[in-house]
Short mmCIF file of C-alpha atoms in Angstrom, two decimals:
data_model
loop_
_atom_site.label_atom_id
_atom_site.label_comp_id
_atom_site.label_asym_id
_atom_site.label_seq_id
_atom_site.Cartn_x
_atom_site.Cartn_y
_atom_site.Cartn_z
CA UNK A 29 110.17 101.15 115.42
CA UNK A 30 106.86 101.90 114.07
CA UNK A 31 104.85 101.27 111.00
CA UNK A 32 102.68 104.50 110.90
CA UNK A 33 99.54 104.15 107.99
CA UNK A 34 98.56 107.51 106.25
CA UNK A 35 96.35 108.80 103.25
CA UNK A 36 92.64 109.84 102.76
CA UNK A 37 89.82 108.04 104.28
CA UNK A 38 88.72 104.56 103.08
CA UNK A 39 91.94 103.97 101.98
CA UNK A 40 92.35 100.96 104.07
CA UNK A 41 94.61 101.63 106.70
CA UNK A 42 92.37 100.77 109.51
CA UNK A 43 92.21 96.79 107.87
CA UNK A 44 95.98 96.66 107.00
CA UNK A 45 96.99 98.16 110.38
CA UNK A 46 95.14 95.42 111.64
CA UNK A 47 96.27 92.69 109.45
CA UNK A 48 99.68 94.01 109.88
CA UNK A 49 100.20 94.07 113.26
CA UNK A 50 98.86 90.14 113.45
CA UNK A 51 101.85 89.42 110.99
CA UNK A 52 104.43 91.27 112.89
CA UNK A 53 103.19 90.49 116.13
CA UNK A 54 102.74 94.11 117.04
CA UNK A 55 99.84 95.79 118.69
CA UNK A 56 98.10 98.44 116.37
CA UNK A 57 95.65 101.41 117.01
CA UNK A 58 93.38 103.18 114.85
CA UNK A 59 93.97 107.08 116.12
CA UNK A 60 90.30 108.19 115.24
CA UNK A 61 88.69 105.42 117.69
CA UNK A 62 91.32 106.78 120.28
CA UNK A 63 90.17 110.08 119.76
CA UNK A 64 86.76 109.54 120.07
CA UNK A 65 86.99 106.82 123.35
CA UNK A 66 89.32 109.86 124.88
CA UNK A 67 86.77 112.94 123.75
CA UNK A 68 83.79 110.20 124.71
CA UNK A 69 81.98 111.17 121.51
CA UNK A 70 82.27 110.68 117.27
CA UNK A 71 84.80 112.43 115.60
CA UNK A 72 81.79 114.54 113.80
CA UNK A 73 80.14 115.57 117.09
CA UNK A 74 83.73 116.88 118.14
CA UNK A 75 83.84 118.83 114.84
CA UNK A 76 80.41 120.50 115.22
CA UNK A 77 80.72 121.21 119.35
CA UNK A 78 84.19 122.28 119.50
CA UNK A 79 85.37 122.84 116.02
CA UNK A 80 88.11 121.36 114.05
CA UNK A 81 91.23 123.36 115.74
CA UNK A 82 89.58 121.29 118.61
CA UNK A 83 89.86 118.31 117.04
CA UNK A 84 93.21 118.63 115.51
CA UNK A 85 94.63 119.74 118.71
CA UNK A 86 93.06 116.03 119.82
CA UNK A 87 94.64 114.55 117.16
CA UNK A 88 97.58 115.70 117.50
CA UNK A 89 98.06 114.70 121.25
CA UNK A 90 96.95 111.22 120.07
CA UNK A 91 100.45 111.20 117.17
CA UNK A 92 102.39 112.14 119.71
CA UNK A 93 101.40 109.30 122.08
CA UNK A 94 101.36 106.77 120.16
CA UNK A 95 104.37 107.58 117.84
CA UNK A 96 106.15 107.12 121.31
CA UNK A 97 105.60 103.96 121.63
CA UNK A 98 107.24 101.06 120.12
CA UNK A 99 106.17 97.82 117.94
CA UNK A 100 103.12 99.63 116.62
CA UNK A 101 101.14 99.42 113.48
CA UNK A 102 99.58 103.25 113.65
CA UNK A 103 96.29 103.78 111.72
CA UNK A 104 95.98 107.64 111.56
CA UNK A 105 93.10 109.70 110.30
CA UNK A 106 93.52 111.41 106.80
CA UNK A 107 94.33 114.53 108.30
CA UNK A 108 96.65 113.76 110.64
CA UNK A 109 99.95 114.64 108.17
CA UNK A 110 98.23 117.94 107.93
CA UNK A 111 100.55 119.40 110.58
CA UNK A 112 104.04 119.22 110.98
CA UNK A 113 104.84 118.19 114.20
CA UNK A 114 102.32 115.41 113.46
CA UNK A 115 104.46 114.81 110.57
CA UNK A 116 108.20 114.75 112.42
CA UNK A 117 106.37 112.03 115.24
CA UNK A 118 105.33 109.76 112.57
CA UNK A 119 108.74 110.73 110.55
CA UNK A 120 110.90 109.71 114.02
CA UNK A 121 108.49 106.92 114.99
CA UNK A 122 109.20 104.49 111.74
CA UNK A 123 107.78 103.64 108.84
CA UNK A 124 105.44 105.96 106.86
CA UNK A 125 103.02 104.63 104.56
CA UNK A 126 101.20 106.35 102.08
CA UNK A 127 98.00 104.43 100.75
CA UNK A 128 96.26 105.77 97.96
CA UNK A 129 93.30 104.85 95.84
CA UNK A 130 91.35 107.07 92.81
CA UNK A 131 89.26 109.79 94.39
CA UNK A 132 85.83 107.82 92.12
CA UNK A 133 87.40 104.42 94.84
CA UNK A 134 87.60 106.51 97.84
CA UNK A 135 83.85 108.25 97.23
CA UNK A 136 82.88 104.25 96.49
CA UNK A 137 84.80 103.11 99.21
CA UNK A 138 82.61 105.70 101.66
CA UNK A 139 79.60 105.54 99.99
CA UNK A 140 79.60 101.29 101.31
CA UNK A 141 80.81 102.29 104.86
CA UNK A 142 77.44 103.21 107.16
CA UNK A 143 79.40 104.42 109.64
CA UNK A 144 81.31 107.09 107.49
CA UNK A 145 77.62 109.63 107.82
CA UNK A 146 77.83 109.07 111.54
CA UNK A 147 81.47 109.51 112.39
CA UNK A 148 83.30 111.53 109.69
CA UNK A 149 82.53 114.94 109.02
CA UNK A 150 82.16 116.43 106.07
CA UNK A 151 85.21 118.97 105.81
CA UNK A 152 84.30 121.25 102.99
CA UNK A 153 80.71 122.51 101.99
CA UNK A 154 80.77 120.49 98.60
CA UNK A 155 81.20 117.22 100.27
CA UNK A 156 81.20 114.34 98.20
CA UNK A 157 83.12 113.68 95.05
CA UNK A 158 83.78 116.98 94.76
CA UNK A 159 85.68 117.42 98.38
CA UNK A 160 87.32 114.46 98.03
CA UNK A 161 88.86 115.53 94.68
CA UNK A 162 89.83 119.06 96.16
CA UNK A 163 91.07 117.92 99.70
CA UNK A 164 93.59 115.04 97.81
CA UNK A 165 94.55 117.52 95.67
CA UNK A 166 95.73 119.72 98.53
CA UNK A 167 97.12 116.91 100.67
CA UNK A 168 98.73 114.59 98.32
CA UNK A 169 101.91 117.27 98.19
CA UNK A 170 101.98 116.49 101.97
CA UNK A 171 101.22 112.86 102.16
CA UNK A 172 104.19 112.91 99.55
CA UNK A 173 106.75 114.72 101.68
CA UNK A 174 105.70 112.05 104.75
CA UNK A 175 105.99 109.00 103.27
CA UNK A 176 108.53 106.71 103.12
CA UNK A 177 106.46 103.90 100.63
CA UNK A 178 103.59 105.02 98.45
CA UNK A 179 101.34 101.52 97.74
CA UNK A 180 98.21 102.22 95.62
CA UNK A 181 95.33 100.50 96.80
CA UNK A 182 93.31 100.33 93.73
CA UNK A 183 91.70 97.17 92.99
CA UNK A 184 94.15 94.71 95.27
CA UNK A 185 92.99 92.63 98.14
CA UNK A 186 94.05 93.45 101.57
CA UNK A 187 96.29 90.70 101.82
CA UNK A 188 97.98 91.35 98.48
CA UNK A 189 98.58 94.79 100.13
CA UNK A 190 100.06 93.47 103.15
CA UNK A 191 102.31 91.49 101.34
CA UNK A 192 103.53 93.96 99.51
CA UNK A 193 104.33 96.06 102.67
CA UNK A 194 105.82 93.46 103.83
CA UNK A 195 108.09 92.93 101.24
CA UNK A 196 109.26 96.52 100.81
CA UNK A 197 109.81 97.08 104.10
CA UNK A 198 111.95 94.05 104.44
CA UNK A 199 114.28 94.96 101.31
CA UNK A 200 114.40 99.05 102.72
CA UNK A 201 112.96 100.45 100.19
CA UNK A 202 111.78 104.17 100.98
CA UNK A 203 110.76 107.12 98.96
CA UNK A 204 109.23 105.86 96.19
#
């Protein structure tokens, strides 16, 4: 079994796949590093040389591998849910969690990360605010359908996060 970590970027999933594997002893893997150690270049440089199909196609290699695995706390990129077989690996693999925050947190959240500019594309001509409120809007129907816990981010610490995780997982709840 898996724990597989989804939603938009700057969400935290990166820092509680992290945390979460120390806690369960598992080894963890943030899928947008993978793809850019295996493409040997940032995840925006693959967007503007090959083009997103490119990417996605990347990306979606990446799910596949590391769903197969077992005992691992998955970090995947906000996009990743955006097609369906990516969605049945993580589905198969374990646990899907959805981590949300306010679209104003997220743009915050982004806004304090320096590497964000260098290694995250902008996906939509408005970027900013504005593509952040459009792009949840579109994905949040899938995120939805993946998960199997929704845990809002807003305002919590990592490790009040992690414990709730923790404690939901342990006690099976799912779909809520």
């Amino acid at each position: 079994m898996n724990l597989i970590l989804i939603g938009y970027r700057a969400t935290g999933k990166t820092t509680l796949a992290r945390l979460l594997a120390e806690r369960l002893g598992w080894s963890w893997v943030d899928l947008d590093d993978e793809i850019e150690r295996a493409a040997g270049k940032p995840i925006a440089k693959i967007f503007q040389e090959d083009g997103e199909p490119a990417f996605r196609d990347l990306e979606s290699q990446t799910v596949r591998d590391w769903c197969g695995r077992d005992a691992v706390v998955i970090a995947t990129g906000g996009g990743a849910p955006l097609r369906e077989e990516n969605r049945r690996a993580m589905r198969a693999s374990g646990k899907v969690v959805w981590l949300t925050a306010s679209p104003r947190t997220i743009h915050a959240r982004m806004q304090g990360d320096a590497t964000t500019a260098v290694r995250r594309p902008a996906l939509t001509a408005s970027g900013g605010l504005e593509e952040i409120i459009r792009l949840l809007a579109q994905r949040e129907p899938i995120y939805r359908q993946t998960a199997d816990l929704v845990i809002d981010t807003e305002g919590r610490s990592p490790e009040q996060l992690l414990e709730e995780i923790l404690g939901r997982i342990a006690i099976g709840e799912e779909r809520t």
